[in-house]
Short mmCIF file of C-alpha atoms in Angstrom, two decimals:
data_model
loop_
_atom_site.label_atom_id
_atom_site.label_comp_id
_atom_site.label_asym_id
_atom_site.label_seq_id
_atom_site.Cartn_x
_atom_site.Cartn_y
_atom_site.Cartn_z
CA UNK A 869 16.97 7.32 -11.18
CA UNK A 870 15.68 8.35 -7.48
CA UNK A 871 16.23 5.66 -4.90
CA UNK A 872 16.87 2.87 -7.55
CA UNK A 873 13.36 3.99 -9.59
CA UNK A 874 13.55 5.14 -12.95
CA UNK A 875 12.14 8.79 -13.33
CA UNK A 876 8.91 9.74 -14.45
CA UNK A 877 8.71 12.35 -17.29
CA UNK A 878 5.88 15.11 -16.23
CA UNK A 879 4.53 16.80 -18.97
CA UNK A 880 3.59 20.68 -19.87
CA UNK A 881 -0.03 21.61 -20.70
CA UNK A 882 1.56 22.72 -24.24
CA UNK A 883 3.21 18.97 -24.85
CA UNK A 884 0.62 17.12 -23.63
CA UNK A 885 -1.76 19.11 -26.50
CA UNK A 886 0.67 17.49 -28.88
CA UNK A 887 0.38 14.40 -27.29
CA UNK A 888 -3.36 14.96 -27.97
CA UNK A 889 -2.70 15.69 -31.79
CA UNK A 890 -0.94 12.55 -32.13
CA UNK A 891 -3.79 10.14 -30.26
CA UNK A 892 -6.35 12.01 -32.72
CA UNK A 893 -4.34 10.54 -35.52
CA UNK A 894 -3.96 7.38 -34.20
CA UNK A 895 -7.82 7.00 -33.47
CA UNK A 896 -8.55 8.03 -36.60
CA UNK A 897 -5.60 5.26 -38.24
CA UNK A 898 -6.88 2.75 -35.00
CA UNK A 899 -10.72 3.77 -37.19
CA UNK A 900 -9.64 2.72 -40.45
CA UNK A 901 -7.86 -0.53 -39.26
CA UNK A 902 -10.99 -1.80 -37.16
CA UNK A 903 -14.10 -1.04 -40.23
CA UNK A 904 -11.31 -2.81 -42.13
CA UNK A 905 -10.96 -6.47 -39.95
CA UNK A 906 -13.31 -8.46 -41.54
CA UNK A 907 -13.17 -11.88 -43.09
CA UNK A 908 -11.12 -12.69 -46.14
CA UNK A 909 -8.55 -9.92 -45.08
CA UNK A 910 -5.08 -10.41 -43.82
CA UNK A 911 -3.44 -8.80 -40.63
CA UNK A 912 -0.90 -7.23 -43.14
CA UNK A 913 -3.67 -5.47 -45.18
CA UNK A 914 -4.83 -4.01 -41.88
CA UNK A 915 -0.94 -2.91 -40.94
CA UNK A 916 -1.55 -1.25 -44.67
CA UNK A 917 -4.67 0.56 -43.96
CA UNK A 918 -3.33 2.00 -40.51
CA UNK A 919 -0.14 2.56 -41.87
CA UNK A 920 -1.92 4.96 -45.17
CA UNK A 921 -3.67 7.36 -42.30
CA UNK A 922 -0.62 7.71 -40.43
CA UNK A 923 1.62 8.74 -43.38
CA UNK A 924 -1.07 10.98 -44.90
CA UNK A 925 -1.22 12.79 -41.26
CA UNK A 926 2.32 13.51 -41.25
CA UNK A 927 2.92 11.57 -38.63
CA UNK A 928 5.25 8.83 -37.62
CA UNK A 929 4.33 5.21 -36.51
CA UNK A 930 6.41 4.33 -32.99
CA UNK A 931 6.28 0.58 -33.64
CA UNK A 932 7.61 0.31 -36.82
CA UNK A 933 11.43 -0.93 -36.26
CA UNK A 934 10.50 -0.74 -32.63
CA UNK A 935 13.71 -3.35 -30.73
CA UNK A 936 13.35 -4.67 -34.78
CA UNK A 937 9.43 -4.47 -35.13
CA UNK A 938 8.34 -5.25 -38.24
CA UNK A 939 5.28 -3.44 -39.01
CA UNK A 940 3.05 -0.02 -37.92
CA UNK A 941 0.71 -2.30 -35.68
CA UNK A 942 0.36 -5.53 -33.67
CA UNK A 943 -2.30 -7.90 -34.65
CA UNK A 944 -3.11 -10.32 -31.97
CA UNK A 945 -5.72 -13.20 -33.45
CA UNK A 946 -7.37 -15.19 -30.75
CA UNK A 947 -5.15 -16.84 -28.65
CA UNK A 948 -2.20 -13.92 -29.56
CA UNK A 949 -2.70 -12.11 -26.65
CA UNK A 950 -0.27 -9.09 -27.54
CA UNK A 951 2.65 -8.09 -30.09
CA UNK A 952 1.49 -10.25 -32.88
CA UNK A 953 3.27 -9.52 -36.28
CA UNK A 954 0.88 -8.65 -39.02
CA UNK A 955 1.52 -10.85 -42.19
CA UNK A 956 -0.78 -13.07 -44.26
CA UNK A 957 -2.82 -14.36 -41.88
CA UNK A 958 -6.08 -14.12 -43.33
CA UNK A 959 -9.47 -13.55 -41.06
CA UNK A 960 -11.51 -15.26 -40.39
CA UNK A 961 -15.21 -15.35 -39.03
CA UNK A 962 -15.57 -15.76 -35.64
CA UNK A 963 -12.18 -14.50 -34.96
CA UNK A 964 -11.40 -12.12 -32.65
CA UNK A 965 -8.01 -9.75 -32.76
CA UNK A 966 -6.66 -7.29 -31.17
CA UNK A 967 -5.10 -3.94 -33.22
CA UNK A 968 -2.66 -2.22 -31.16
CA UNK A 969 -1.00 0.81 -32.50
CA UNK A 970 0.51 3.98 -31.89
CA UNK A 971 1.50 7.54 -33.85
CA UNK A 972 4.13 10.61 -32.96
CA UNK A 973 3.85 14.43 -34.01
CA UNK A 974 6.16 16.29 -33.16
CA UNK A 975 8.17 13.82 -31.17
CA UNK A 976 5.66 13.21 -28.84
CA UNK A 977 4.48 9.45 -28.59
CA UNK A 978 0.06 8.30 -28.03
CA UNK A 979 -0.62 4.72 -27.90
CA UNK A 980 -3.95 2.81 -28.10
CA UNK A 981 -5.36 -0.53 -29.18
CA UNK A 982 -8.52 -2.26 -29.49
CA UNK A 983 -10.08 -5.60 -29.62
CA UNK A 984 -12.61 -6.35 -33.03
CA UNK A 985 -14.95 -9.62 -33.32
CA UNK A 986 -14.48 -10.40 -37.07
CA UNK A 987 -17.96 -11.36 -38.52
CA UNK A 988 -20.52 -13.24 -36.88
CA UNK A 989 -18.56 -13.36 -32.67
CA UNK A 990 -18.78 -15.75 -30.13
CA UNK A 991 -21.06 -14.73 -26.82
CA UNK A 992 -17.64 -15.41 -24.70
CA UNK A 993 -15.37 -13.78 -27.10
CA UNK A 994 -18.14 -10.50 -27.32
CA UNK A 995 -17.80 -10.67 -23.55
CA UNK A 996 -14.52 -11.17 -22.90
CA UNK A 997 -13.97 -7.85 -25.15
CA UNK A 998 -16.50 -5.93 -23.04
CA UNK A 999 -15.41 -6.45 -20.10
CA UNK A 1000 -11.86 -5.91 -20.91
CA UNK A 1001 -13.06 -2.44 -22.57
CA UNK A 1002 -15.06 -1.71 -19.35
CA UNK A 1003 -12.00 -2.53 -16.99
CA UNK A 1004 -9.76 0.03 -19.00
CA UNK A 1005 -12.53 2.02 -18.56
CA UNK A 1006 -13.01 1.58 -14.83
CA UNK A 1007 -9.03 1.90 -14.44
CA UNK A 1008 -9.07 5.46 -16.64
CA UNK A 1009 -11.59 6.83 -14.19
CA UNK A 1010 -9.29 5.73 -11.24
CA UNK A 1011 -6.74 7.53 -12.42
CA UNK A 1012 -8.94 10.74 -12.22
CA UNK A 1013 -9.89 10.29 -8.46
CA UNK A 1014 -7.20 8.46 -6.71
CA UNK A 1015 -3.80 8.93 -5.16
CA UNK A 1016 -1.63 6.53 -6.71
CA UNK A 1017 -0.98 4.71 -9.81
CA UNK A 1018 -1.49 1.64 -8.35
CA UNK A 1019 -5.54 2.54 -7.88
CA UNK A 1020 -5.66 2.10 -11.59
CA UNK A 1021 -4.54 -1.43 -11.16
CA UNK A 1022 -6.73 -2.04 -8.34
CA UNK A 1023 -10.42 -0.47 -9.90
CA UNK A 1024 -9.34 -2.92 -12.99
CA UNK A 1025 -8.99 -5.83 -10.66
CA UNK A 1026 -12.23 -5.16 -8.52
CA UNK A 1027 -14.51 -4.36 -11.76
CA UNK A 1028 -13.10 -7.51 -13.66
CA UNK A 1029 -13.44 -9.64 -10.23
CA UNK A 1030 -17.02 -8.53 -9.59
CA UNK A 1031 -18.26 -9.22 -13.60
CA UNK A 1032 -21.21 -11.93 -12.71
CA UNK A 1033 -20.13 -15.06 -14.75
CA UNK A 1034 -17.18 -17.29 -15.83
CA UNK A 1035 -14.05 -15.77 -14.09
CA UNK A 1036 -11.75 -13.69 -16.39
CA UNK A 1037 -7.84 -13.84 -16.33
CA UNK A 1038 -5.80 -11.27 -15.93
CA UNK A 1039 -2.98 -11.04 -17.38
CA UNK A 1040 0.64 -10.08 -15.18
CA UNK A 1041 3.36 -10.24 -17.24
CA UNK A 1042 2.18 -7.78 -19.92
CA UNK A 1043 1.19 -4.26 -18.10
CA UNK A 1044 0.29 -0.60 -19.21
CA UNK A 1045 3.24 2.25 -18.80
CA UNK A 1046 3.90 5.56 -18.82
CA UNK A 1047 4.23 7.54 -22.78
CA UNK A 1048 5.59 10.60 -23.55
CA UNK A 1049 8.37 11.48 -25.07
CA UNK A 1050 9.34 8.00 -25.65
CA UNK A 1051 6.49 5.47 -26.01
CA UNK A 1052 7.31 3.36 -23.05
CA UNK A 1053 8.31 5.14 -20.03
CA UNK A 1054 8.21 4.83 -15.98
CA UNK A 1055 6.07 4.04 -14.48
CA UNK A 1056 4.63 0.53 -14.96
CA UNK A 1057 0.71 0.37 -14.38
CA UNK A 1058 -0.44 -2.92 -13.19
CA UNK A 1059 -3.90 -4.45 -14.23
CA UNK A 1060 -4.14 -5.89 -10.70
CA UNK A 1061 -4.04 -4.95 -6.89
CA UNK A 1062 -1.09 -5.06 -5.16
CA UNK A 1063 0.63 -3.79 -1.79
CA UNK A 1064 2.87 -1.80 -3.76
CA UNK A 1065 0.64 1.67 -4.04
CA UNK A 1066 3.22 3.07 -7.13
CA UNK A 1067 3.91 6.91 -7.19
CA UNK A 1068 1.68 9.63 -6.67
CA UNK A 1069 -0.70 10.99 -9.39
CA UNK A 1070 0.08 14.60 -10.05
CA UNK A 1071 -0.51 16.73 -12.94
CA UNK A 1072 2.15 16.30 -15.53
CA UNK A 1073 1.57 12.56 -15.62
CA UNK A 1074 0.62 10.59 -19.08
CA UNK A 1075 0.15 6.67 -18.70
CA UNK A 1076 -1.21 4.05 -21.39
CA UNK A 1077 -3.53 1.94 -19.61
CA UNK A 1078 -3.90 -1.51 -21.25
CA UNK A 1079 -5.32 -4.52 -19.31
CA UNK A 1080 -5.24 -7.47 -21.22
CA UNK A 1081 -7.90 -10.61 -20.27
CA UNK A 1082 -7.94 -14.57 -21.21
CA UNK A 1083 -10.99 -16.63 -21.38
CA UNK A 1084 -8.84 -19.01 -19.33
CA UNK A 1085 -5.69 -19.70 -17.62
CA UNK A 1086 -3.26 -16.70 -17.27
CA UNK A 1087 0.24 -18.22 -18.38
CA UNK A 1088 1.78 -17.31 -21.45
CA UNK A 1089 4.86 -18.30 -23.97
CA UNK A 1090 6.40 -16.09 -26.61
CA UNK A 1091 6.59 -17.51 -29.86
CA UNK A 1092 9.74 -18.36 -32.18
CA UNK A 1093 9.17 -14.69 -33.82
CA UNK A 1094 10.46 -13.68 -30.76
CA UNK A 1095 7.89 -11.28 -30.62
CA UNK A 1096 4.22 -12.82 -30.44
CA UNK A 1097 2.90 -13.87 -26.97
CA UNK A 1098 0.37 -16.67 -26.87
CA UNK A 1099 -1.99 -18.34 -23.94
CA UNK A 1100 -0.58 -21.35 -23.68
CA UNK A 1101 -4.20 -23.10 -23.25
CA UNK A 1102 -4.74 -21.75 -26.32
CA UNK A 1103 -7.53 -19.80 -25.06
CA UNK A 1104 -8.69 -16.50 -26.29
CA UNK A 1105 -7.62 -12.85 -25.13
CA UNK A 1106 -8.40 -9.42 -25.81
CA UNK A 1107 -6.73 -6.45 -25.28
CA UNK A 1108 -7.81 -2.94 -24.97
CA UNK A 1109 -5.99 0.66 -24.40
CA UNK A 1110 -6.02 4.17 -24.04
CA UNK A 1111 -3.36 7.20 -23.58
CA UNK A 1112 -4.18 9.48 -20.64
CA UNK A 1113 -2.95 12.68 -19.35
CA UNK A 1114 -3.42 14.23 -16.07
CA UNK A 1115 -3.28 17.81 -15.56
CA UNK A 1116 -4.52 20.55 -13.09
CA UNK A 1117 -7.99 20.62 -13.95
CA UNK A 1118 -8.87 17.17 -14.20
CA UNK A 1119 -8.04 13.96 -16.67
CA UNK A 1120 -8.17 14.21 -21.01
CA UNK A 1121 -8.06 10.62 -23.03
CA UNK A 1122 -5.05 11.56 -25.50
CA UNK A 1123 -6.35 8.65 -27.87
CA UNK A 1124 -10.11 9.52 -27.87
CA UNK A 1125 -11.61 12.52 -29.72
CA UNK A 1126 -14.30 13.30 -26.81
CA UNK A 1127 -11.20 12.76 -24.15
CA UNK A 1128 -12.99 9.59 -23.28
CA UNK A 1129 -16.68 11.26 -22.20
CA UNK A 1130 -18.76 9.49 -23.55
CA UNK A 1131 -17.68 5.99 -21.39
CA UNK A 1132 -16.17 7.89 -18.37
CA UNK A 1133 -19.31 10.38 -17.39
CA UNK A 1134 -21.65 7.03 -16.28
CA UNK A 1135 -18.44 6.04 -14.47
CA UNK A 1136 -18.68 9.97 -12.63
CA UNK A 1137 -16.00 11.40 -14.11
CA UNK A 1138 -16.03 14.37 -16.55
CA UNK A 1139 -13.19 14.85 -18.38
CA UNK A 1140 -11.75 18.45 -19.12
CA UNK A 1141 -9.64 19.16 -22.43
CA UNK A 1142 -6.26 19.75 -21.39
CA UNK A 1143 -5.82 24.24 -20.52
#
């Protein structure tokens, strides 16, 4: 602790590589999960196909037994906005869910999720997912040119402010953190503007940057699980997230297997593979 604040783990070049390794395996188990969510499955069979490309990797899931977590993923089903327990909820079409998930090699933590419209989706649900996606994205590449960790939270607030159409929520309660040796770590990384500017953005630094986004009002209640958190308008969410590590040369998505190129270059930033 420094002045009450909980300290933030920087990184090596050499660990965050194995960071790397373990957000490759998690894309490719977050892969597998996704082509998997369509109607007639349950959340549990997706927890099972996830949970069969992370054991095969040699890796280990961070969720499972998580504070008592129950499974290798968290399946959030329309108005489960985050930490849903897979089970035998079966899918539907029109749903829409969010997988999140994570992996460790080496004892080194990624973390990613990602929101999937199950069968024929809604026009709101398709862009409620979008623009969630986009926001992360808009946040990732903030995170490569500003100063602080609190410009992530304010590029996701301006983007998701500015969207033309029926305002967005975002969420508060639930924000992204930093992941490295343990999978949530100092600092916190708000989806929204503040005063508060956070610390400084120097190489070293790995954050999982997850906004989450309602089709209506922001409130929430946690369920008798103790675990899954719901809109309590009932109103639909999705969530979206990516692992990121800063070093000297620039910024390298830990959970994407271009480093996140292919949706941060429009955005102007080019990410560099970690030296």
């Amino acid at each position: 602790m420094a002045f009450g604040q909980p300290r933030i783990e920087y990184k090596t070049n050499a660990q965050m590589r194995t960071m790397h390794e373990a957000g490759l395996v998690l894309s490719r188990a977050l892969d597998a999960a996704v082509a998997a969510a369509t109607p007639g499955v349950t959340t549990k069979d997706l927890d099972d196909v996830f949970a069969a490309v992370v054991n095969s990797a040699g890796a280990r899931s961070n969720f499972l037994g998580y504070h008592g977590f129950p499974a290798m993923i968290c399946t959030s089903v329309n108005e489960e906005v985050v930490h849903g327990i897979p089970g035998s909820r079966v899918l539907a079409d029109g749903d829409i869910i969010s997988i999140d998930g994570g992996a460790i090699v080496d004892g080194w933590h990624s973390d990613s999720a990602r929101t999937v419209l199950v069968g024929t989706p809604d026009p709101e649900d398709q862009r409620l997912s979008d623009v969630t996606q986009a926001a992360m994205w808009h946040g990732i590449a903030a995170l490569a040119s500003g100063t602080h960790v609190g410009d992530v939270g304010a590029a996701i607030d301006d983007y998701v402010s500015e969207v033309p159409g029926k305002p967005l929520g975002i969420l508060e309660d639930y924000v992204g953190h930093g992941i490295g040796s343990e999978m949530h770590m100092a600092p916190d990384v708000l989806n929204y503007r503040t005063s508060h500017r956070g610390p400084k953005i120097r190489p070293g630094l790995c954050l999982a940057i997850e906004p989450m986004l309602v089709r209506g009002d922001i409130d929430t209640a946690v369920l008798d699980d103790d675990w899954t958190v719901v809109t309590t308008d009932g109103k639909r969410a999705s969530q979206w997230e990516h692992s990121v590590a800063v070093h000297e040369k620039g910024i390298w998505v830990l959970s994407a297997v271009d480093g996140g190129a292919e949706h941060l270059v429009p955005l102007g930033v080019t990410p560099v593979p970690i030296p």
